[in-house]
Coordinates of C-alpha atoms (C1' of nucleotides) in Angstrom, one line a residue:
Chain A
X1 CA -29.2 4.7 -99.5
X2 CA -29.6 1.0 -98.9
X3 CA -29.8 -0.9 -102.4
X4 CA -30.6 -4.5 -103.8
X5 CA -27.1 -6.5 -103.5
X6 CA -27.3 -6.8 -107.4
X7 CA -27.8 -3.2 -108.0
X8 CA -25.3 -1.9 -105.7
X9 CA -22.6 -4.3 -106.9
X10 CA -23.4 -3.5 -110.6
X11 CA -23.4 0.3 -109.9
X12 CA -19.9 -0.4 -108.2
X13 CA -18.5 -2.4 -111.3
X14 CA -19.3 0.3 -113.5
X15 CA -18.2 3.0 -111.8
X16 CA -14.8 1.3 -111.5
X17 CA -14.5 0.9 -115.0
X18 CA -15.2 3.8 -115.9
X19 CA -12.0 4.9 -113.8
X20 CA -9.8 2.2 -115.0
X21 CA -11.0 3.7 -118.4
X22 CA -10.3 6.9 -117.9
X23 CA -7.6 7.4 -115.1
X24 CA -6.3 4.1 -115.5
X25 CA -6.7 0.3 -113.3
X26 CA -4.3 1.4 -110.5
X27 CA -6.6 4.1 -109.7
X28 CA -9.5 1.4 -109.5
X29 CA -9.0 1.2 -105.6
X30 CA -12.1 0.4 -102.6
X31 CA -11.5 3.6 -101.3
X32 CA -11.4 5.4 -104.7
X33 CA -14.5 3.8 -106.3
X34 CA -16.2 4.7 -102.6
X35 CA -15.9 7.8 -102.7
X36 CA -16.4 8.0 -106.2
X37 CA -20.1 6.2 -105.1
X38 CA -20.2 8.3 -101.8
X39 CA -19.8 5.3 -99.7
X40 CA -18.0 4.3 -97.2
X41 CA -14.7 1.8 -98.4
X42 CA -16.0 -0.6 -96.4
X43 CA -19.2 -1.1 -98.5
X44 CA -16.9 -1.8 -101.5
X45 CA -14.6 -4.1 -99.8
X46 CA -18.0 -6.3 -98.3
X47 CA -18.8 -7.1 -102.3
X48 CA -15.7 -7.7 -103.5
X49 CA -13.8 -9.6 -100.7
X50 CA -10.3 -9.2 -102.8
X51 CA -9.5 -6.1 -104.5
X52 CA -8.1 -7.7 -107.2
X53 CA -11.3 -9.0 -108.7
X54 CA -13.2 -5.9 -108.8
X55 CA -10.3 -4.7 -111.1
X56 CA -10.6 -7.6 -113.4
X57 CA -14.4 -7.2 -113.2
X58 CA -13.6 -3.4 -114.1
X59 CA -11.5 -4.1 -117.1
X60 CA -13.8 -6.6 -118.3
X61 CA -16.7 -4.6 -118.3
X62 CA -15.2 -1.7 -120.0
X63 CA -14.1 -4.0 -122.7
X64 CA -17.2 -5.9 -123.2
X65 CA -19.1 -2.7 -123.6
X66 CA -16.4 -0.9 -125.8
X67 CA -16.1 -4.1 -128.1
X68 CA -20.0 -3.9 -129.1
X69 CA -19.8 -0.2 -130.1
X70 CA -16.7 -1.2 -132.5
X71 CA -17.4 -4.2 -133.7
X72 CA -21.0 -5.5 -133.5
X73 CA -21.5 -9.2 -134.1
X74 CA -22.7 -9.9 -137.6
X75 CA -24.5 -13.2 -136.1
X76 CA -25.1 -13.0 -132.3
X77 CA -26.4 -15.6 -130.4
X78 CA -29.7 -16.1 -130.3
X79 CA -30.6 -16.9 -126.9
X80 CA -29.1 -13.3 -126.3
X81 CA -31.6 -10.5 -126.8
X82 CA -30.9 -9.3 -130.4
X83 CA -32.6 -5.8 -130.1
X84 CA -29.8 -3.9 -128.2
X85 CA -27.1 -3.9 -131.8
X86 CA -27.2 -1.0 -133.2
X87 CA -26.6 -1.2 -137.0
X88 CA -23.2 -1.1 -138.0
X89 CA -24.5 1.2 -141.1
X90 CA -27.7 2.8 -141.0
X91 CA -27.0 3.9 -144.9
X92 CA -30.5 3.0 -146.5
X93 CA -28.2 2.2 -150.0
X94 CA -27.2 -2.0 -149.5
X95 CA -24.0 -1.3 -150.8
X96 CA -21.7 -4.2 -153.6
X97 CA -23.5 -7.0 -153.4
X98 CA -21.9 -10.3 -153.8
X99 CA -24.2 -13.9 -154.5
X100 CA -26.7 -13.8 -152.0
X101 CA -25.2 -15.5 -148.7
X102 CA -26.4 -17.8 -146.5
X103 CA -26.9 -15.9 -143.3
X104 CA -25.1 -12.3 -143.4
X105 CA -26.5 -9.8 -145.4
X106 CA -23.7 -9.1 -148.1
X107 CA -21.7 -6.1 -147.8
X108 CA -21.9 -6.1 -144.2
X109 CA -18.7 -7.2 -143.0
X110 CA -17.1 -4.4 -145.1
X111 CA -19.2 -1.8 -143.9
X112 CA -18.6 -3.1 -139.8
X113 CA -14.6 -3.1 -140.9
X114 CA -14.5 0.2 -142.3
X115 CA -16.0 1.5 -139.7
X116 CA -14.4 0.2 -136.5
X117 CA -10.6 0.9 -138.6
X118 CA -12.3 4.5 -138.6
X119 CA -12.8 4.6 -134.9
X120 CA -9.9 2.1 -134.3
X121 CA -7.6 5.0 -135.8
X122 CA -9.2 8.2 -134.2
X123 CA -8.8 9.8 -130.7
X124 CA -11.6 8.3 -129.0
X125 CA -10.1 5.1 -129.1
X126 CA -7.1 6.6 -126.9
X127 CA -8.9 5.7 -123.5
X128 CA -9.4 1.9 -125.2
X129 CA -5.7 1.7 -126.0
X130 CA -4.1 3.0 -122.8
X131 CA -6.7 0.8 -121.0
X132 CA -5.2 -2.3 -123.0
X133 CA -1.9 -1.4 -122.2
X134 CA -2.6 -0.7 -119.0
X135 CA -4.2 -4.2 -118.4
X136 CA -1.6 -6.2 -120.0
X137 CA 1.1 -5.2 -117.9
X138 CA -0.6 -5.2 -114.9
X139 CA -1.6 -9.1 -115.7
X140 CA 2.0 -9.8 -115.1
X141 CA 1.4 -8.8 -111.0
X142 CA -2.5 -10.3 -111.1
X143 CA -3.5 -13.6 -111.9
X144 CA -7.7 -12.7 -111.8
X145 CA -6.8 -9.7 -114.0
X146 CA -4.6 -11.4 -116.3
X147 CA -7.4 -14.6 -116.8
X148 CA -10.0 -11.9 -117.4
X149 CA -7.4 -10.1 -119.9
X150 CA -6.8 -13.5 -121.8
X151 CA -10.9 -13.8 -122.0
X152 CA -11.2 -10.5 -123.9
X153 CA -8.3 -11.2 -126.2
X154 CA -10.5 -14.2 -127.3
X155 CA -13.3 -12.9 -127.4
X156 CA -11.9 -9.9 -129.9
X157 CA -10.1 -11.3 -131.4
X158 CA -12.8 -14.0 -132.4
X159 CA -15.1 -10.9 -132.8
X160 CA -13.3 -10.5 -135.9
X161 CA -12.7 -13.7 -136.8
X162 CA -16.3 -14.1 -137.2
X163 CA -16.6 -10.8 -138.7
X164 CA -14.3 -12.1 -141.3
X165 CA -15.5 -16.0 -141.9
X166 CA -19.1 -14.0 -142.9
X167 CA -17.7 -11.7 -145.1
X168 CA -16.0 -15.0 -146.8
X169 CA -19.5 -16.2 -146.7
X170 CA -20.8 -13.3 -148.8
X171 CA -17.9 -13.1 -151.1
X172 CA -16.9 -10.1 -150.4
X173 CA -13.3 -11.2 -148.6
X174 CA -10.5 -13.9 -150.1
X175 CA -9.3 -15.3 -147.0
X176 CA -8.0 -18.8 -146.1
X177 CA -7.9 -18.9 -142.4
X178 CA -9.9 -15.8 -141.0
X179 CA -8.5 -16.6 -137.2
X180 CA -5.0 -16.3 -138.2
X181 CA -5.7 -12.9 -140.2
X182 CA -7.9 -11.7 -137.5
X183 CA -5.1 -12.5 -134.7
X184 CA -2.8 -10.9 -137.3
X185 CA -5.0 -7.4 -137.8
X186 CA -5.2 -7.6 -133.7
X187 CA -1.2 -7.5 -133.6
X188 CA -1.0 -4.6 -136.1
X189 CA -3.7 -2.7 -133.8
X190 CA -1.9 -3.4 -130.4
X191 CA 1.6 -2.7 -132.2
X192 CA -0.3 0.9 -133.7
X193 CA -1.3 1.5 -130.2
X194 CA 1.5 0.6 -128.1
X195 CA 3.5 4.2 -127.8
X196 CA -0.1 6.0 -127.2
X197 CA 1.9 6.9 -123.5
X198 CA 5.1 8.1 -125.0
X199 CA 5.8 8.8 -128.8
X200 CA 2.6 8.3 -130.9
X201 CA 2.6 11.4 -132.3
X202 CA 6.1 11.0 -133.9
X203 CA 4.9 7.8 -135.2
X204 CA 1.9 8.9 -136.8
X205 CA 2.6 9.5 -140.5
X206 CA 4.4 5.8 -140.8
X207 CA 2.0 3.8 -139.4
X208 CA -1.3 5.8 -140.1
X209 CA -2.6 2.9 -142.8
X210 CA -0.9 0.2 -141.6
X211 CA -3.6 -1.5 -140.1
X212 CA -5.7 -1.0 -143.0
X213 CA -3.3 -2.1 -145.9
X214 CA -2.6 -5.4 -143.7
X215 CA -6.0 -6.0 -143.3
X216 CA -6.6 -5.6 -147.0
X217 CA -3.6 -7.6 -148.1
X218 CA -4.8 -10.6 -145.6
X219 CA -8.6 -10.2 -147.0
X220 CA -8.0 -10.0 -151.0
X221 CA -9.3 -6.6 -151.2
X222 CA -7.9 -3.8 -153.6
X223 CA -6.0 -1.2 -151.5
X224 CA -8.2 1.3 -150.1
X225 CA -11.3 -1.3 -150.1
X226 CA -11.1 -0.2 -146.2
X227 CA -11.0 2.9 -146.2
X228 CA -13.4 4.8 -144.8
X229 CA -16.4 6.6 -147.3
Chain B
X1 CA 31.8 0.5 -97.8
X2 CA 32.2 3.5 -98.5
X3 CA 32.9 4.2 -102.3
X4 CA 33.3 6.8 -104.8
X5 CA 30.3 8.6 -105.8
X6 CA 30.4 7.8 -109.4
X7 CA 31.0 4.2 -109.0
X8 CA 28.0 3.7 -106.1
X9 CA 25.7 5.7 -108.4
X10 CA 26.4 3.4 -111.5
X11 CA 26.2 0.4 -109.1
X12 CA 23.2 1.8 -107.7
X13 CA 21.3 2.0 -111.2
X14 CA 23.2 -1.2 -112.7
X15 CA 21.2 -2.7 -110.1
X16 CA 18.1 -0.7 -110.4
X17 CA 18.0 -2.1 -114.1
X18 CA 18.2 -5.8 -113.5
X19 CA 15.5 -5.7 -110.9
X20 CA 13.6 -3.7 -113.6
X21 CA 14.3 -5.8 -116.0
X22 CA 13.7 -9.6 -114.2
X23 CA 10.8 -7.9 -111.8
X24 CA 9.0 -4.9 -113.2
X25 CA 10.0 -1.2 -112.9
X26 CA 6.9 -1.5 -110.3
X27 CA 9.8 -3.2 -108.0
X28 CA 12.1 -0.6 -108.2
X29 CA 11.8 1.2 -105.0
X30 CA 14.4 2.9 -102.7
X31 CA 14.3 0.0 -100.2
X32 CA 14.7 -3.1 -102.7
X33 CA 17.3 -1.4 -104.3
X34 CA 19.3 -0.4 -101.2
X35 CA 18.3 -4.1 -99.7
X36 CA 20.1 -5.8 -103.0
X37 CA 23.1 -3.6 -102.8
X38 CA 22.9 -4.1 -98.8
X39 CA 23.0 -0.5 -97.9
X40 CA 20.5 1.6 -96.3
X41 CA 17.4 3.1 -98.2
X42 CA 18.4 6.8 -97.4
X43 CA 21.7 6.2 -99.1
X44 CA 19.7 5.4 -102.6
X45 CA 17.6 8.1 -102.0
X46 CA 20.9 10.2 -101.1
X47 CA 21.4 9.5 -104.9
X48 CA 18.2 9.8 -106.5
X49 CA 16.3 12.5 -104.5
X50 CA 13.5 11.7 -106.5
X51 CA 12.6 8.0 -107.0
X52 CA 10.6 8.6 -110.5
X53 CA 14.4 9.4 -111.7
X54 CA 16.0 6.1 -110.7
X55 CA 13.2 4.3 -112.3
X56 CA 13.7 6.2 -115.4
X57 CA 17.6 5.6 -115.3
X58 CA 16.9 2.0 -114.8
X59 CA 15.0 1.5 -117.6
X60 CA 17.6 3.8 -119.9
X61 CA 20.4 1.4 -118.8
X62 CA 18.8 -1.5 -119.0
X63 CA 17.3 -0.9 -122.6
X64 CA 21.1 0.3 -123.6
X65 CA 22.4 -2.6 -123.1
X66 CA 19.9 -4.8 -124.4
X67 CA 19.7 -2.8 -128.0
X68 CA 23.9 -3.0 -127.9
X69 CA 23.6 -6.8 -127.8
X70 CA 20.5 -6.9 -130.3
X71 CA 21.2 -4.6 -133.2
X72 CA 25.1 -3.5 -133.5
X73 CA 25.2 -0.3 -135.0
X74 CA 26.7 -1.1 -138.5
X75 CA 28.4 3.0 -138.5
X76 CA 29.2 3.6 -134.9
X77 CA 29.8 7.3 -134.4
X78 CA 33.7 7.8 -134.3
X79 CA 33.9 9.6 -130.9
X80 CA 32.5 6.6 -128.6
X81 CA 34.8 4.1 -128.3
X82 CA 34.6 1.8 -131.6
X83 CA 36.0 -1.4 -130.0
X84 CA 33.7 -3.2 -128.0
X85 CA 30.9 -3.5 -130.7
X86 CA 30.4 -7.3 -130.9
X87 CA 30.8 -8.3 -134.7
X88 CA 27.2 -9.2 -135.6
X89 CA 28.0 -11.9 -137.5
X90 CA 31.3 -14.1 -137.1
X91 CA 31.1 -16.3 -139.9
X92 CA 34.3 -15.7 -142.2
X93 CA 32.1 -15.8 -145.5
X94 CA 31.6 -12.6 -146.4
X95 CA 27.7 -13.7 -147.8
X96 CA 25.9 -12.4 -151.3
X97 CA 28.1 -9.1 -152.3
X98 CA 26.3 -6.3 -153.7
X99 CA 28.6 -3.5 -155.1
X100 CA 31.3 -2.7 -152.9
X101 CA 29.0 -0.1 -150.9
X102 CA 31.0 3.0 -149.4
X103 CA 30.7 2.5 -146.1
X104 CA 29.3 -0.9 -144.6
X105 CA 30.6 -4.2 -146.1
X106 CA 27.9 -5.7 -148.0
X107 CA 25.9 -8.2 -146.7
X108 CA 26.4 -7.2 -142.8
X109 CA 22.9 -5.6 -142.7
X110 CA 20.7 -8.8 -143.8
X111 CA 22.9 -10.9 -141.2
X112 CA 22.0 -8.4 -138.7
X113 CA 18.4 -8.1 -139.3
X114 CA 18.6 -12.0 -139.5
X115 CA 20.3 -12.7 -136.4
X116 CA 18.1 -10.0 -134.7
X117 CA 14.8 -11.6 -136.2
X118 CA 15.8 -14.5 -134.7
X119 CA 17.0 -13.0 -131.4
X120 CA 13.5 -11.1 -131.1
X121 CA 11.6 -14.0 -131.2
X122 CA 13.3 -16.2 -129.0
X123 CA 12.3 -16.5 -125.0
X124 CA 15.6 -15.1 -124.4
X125 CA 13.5 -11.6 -125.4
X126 CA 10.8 -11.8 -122.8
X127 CA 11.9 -9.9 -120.2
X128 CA 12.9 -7.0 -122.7
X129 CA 9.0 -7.4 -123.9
X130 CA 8.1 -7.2 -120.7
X131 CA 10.0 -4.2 -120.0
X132 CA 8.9 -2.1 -122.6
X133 CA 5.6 -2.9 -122.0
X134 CA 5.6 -2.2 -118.5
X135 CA 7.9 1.2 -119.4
X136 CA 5.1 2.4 -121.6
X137 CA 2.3 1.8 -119.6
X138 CA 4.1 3.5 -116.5
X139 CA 4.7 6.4 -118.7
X140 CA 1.5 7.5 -118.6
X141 CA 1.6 8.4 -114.6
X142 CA 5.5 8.9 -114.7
X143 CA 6.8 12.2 -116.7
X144 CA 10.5 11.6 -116.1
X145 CA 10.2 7.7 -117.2
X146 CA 8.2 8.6 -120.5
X147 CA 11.0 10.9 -121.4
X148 CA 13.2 8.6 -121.4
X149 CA 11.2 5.8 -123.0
X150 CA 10.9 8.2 -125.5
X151 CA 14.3 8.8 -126.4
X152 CA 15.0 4.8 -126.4
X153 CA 11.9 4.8 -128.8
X154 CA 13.5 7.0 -130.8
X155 CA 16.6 5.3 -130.3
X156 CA 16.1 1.9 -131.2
X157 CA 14.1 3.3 -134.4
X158 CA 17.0 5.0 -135.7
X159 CA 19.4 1.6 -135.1
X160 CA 17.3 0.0 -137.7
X161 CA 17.1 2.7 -139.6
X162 CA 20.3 3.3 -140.1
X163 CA 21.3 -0.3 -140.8
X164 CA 18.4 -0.5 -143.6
X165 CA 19.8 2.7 -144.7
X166 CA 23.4 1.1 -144.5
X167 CA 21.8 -2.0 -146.4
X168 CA 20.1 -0.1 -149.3
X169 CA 23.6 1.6 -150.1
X170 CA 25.6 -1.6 -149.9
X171 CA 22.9 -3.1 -152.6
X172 CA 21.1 -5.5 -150.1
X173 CA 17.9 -3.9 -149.9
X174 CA 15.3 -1.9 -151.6
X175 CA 13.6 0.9 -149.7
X176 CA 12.0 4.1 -150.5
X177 CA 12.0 5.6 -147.0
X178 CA 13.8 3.6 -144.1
X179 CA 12.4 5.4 -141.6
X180 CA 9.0 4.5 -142.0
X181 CA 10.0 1.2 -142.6
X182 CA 11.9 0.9 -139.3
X183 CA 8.7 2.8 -137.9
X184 CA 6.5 -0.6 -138.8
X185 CA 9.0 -3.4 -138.3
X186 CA 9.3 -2.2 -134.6
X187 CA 5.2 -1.7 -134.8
X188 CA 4.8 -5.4 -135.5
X189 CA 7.5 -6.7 -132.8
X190 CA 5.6 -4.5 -130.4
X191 CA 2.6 -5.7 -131.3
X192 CA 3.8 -9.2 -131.2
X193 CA 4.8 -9.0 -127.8
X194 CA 1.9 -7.1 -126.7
X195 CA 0.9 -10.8 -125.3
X196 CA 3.8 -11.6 -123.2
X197 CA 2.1 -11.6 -120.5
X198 CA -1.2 -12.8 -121.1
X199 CA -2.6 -15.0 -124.4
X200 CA 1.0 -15.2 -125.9
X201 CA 0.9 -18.9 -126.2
X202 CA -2.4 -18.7 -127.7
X203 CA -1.0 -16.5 -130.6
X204 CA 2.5 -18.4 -131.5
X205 CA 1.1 -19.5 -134.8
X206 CA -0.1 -17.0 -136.5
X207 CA 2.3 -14.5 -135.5
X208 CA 5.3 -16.0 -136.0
X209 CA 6.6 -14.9 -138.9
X210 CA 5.1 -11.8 -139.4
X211 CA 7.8 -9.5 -138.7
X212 CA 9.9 -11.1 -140.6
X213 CA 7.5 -11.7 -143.5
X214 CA 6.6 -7.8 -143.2
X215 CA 10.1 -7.0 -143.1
X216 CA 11.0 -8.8 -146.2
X217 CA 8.1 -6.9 -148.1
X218 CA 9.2 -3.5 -146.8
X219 CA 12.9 -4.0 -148.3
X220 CA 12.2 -5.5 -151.3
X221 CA 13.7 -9.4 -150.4
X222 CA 12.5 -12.6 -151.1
X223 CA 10.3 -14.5 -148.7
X224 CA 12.8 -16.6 -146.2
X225 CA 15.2 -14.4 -147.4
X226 CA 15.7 -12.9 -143.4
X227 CA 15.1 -16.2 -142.2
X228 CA 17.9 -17.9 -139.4
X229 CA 20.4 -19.5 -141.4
Chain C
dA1 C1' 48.5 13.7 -87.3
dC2 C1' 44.9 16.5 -87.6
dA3 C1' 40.8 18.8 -89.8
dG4 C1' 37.4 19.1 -93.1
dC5 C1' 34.5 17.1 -96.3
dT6 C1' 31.0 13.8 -97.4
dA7 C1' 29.4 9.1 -98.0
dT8 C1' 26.6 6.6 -95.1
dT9 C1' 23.7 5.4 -91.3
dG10 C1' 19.3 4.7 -88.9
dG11 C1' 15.7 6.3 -88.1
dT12 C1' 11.0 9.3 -88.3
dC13 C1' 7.1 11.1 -90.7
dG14 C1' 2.8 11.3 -93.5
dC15 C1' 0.3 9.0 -96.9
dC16 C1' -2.0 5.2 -99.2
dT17 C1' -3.1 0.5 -99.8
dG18 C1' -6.1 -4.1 -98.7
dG19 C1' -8.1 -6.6 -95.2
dC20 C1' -10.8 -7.1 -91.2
dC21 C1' -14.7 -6.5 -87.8
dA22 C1' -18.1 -5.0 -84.4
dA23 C1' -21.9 -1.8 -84.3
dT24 C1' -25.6 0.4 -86.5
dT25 C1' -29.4 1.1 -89.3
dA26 C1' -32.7 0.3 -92.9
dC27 C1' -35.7 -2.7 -94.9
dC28 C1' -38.8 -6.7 -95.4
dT29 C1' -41.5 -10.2 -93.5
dG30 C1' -44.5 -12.4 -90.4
Chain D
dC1 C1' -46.4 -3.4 -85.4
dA2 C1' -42.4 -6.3 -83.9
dG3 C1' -38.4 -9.0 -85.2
dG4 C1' -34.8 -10.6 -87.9
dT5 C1' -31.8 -10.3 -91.7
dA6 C1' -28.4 -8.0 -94.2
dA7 C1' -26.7 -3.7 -96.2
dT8 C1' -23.9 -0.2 -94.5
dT9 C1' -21.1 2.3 -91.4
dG10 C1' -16.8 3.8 -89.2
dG11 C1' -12.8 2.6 -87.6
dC12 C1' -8.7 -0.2 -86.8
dC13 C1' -4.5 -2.7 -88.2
dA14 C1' -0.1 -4.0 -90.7
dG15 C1' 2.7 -3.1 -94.5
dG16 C1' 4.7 -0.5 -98.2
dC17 C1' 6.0 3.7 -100.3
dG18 C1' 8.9 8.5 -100.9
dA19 C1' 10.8 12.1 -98.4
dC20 C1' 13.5 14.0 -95.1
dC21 C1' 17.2 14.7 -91.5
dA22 C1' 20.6 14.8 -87.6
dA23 C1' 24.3 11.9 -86.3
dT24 C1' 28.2 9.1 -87.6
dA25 C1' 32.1 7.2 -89.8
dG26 C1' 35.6 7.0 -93.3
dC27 C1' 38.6 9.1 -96.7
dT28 C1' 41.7 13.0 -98.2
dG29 C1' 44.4 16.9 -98.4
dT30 C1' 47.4 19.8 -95.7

DNA sequence: ACAGCTATTGGTCGCCTGGCCAATTACCTG
DNA sequence: CAGGTAATTGGCCAGGCGACCAATAGCTGT
């Protein structure tokens, strides 16, 4: 029953984000993620003092661990462990190469793209998208959520940008200013995403490669460059 | 005090939408309605028996009267009343004349877009960001409010479809399928304003013409061509 | 002027929330 | 094995919500 203090609060954080995932943040209440933990509210309320923070910790850690499944970071850190990425391709073939870059291996940044426009665009990515939604509206009411909120846009959104700047790197993408185009393929995702509560399905022909096409357009590739093999 | 059904109900949700509109749909409850109107609670709920309804109305009228004011139909329907439609654009030059199209006078299509362009991206269109936003994240808990922020979807698509429509036939623009286009014009204002609450500052710059750049490409204009004159 | 209809009042109820706190109990250390 | 620390319990409180209802007050038609 009784836990270390850094397991119990780390097995109450994720179990709180996996509700704010799934059923949403308002459901991400002390009594909720209690019982969820079979403990008494209390216990929750003791670690997290105000409410509010264990939903921003909630949304946070749903992001950060959706984020690396989708996009994995050509260049991590390296005083972060660099095992845990799992390859963004496994294919054994190296794909186009372009001249020999510095530091990412050619082709890759194409490959990672592809790939999380794939996902990005199928129904698993629902929960992601509602969650979003979800998250920026309710950082309108809450300040702690609505810091954490901005701190994930960032870090997407330079997710890409990185993702991109490589690519340029390797040759494989035309593009003068990779933050602007990745802020710009973020906006086409959220825009895609927006009516995943109320009329996506009537939407669905219209916009199905509109992400991609942008993100072709902004990166100097032939249409269809992105689509998935 | 005591007034005619019809006009306490419309009072009721007149006020309904502007505390939906300036404060969240989240603030729309029996009390703070009745408390603004200074009436008791029971009388709202007298009216709305269920509360998700009044919500749901609020959001309908307030979204009404915002897309009246934003986008003038360019062919009202003959039935409603055809005189209080705001002319969208005053000026007496009639502007660049395509042939004399058969319904709507040339030229009012690209002054509408223009004037709604610039409208859109103004601060004046925060609180309808806002609205939507919140609308479509509340949908996913709230039935009767994703109806009818469905409908409005539908709605406002439509309105711009039917003035590209109006615009291809008057000579204006050049479009293949003006649904789809009005389908991703109001995907990349949605997705612009998917920050209002959060990292929009952040994002000015990159994102500031890209409706208006993307709407110029989908109709076949020149760049600048739907900018403010 | 009176009677009937109904808009309106002024509560009550149950439910859920976050915040708080004293008592208890489990664990670790000396 | 004893003692102390802290994780955990179990319950309380105030406040907000929607829903419900009997009583009242004001308008309207006869």
């Amino acid at each position: 029953m009784r836990k270390a203090p850094a397991e119990r609060r780390n097995e109450i954080v994720t179990t709180a984000a996996r509700i704010g995932l799934t059923e949403g943040l308002e459901c991400v209440t002390l009594r909720r993620v209690a019982d969820e933990l079979g403990v008494q509210s209390g216990l929750v309320g003791h670690y997290f003092p105000a409410a509010d923070k264990l939903v921003a910790e909630a949304f946070t850690s749903a992001t950060m661990a959706e984020l690396d499944g989708l996009l994995p970071d050509p260049d991590p850190d390296p005083d972060s462990d660099p095992a845990p990425h799992p390859d963004p391709a496994p294919h054994p073939d190296p794909g186009p190469e372009g001249p020999a870059g510095s530091a990412a291996t050619p082709g890759v940044g194409l490959r990672t793209l592809r790939r999380f426009f794939a996902l990005s665009s199928s129904a698993d990515f629902d929960d992601i998208s509602k969650l979003w939604l979800n998250a920026r509206h309710l950082s309108r009411y809450r300040p702690v959520l609505r810091d954490h909120v901005v701190e994930q846009e960032l870090l997407w959104c330079r997710r890409i940008e990185r993702i991109v700047a490589a690519g340029v790197e390797a040759g494989d993408f035309r593009c003068d200013d990779p933050w602007a185009t990745a802020v710009r393929v973020l906006v086409a995702i959220d825009g895609t995403s927006a009516y995943i509560n109320t009329s996506a399905e009537h939407r669905a022909g219209p916009i199905a490669h509109m992400v991609r096409t942008l993100a072709e357009s902004e990166l100097g590739l032939a249409p269809g460059a992105l689509e998935p093999r």
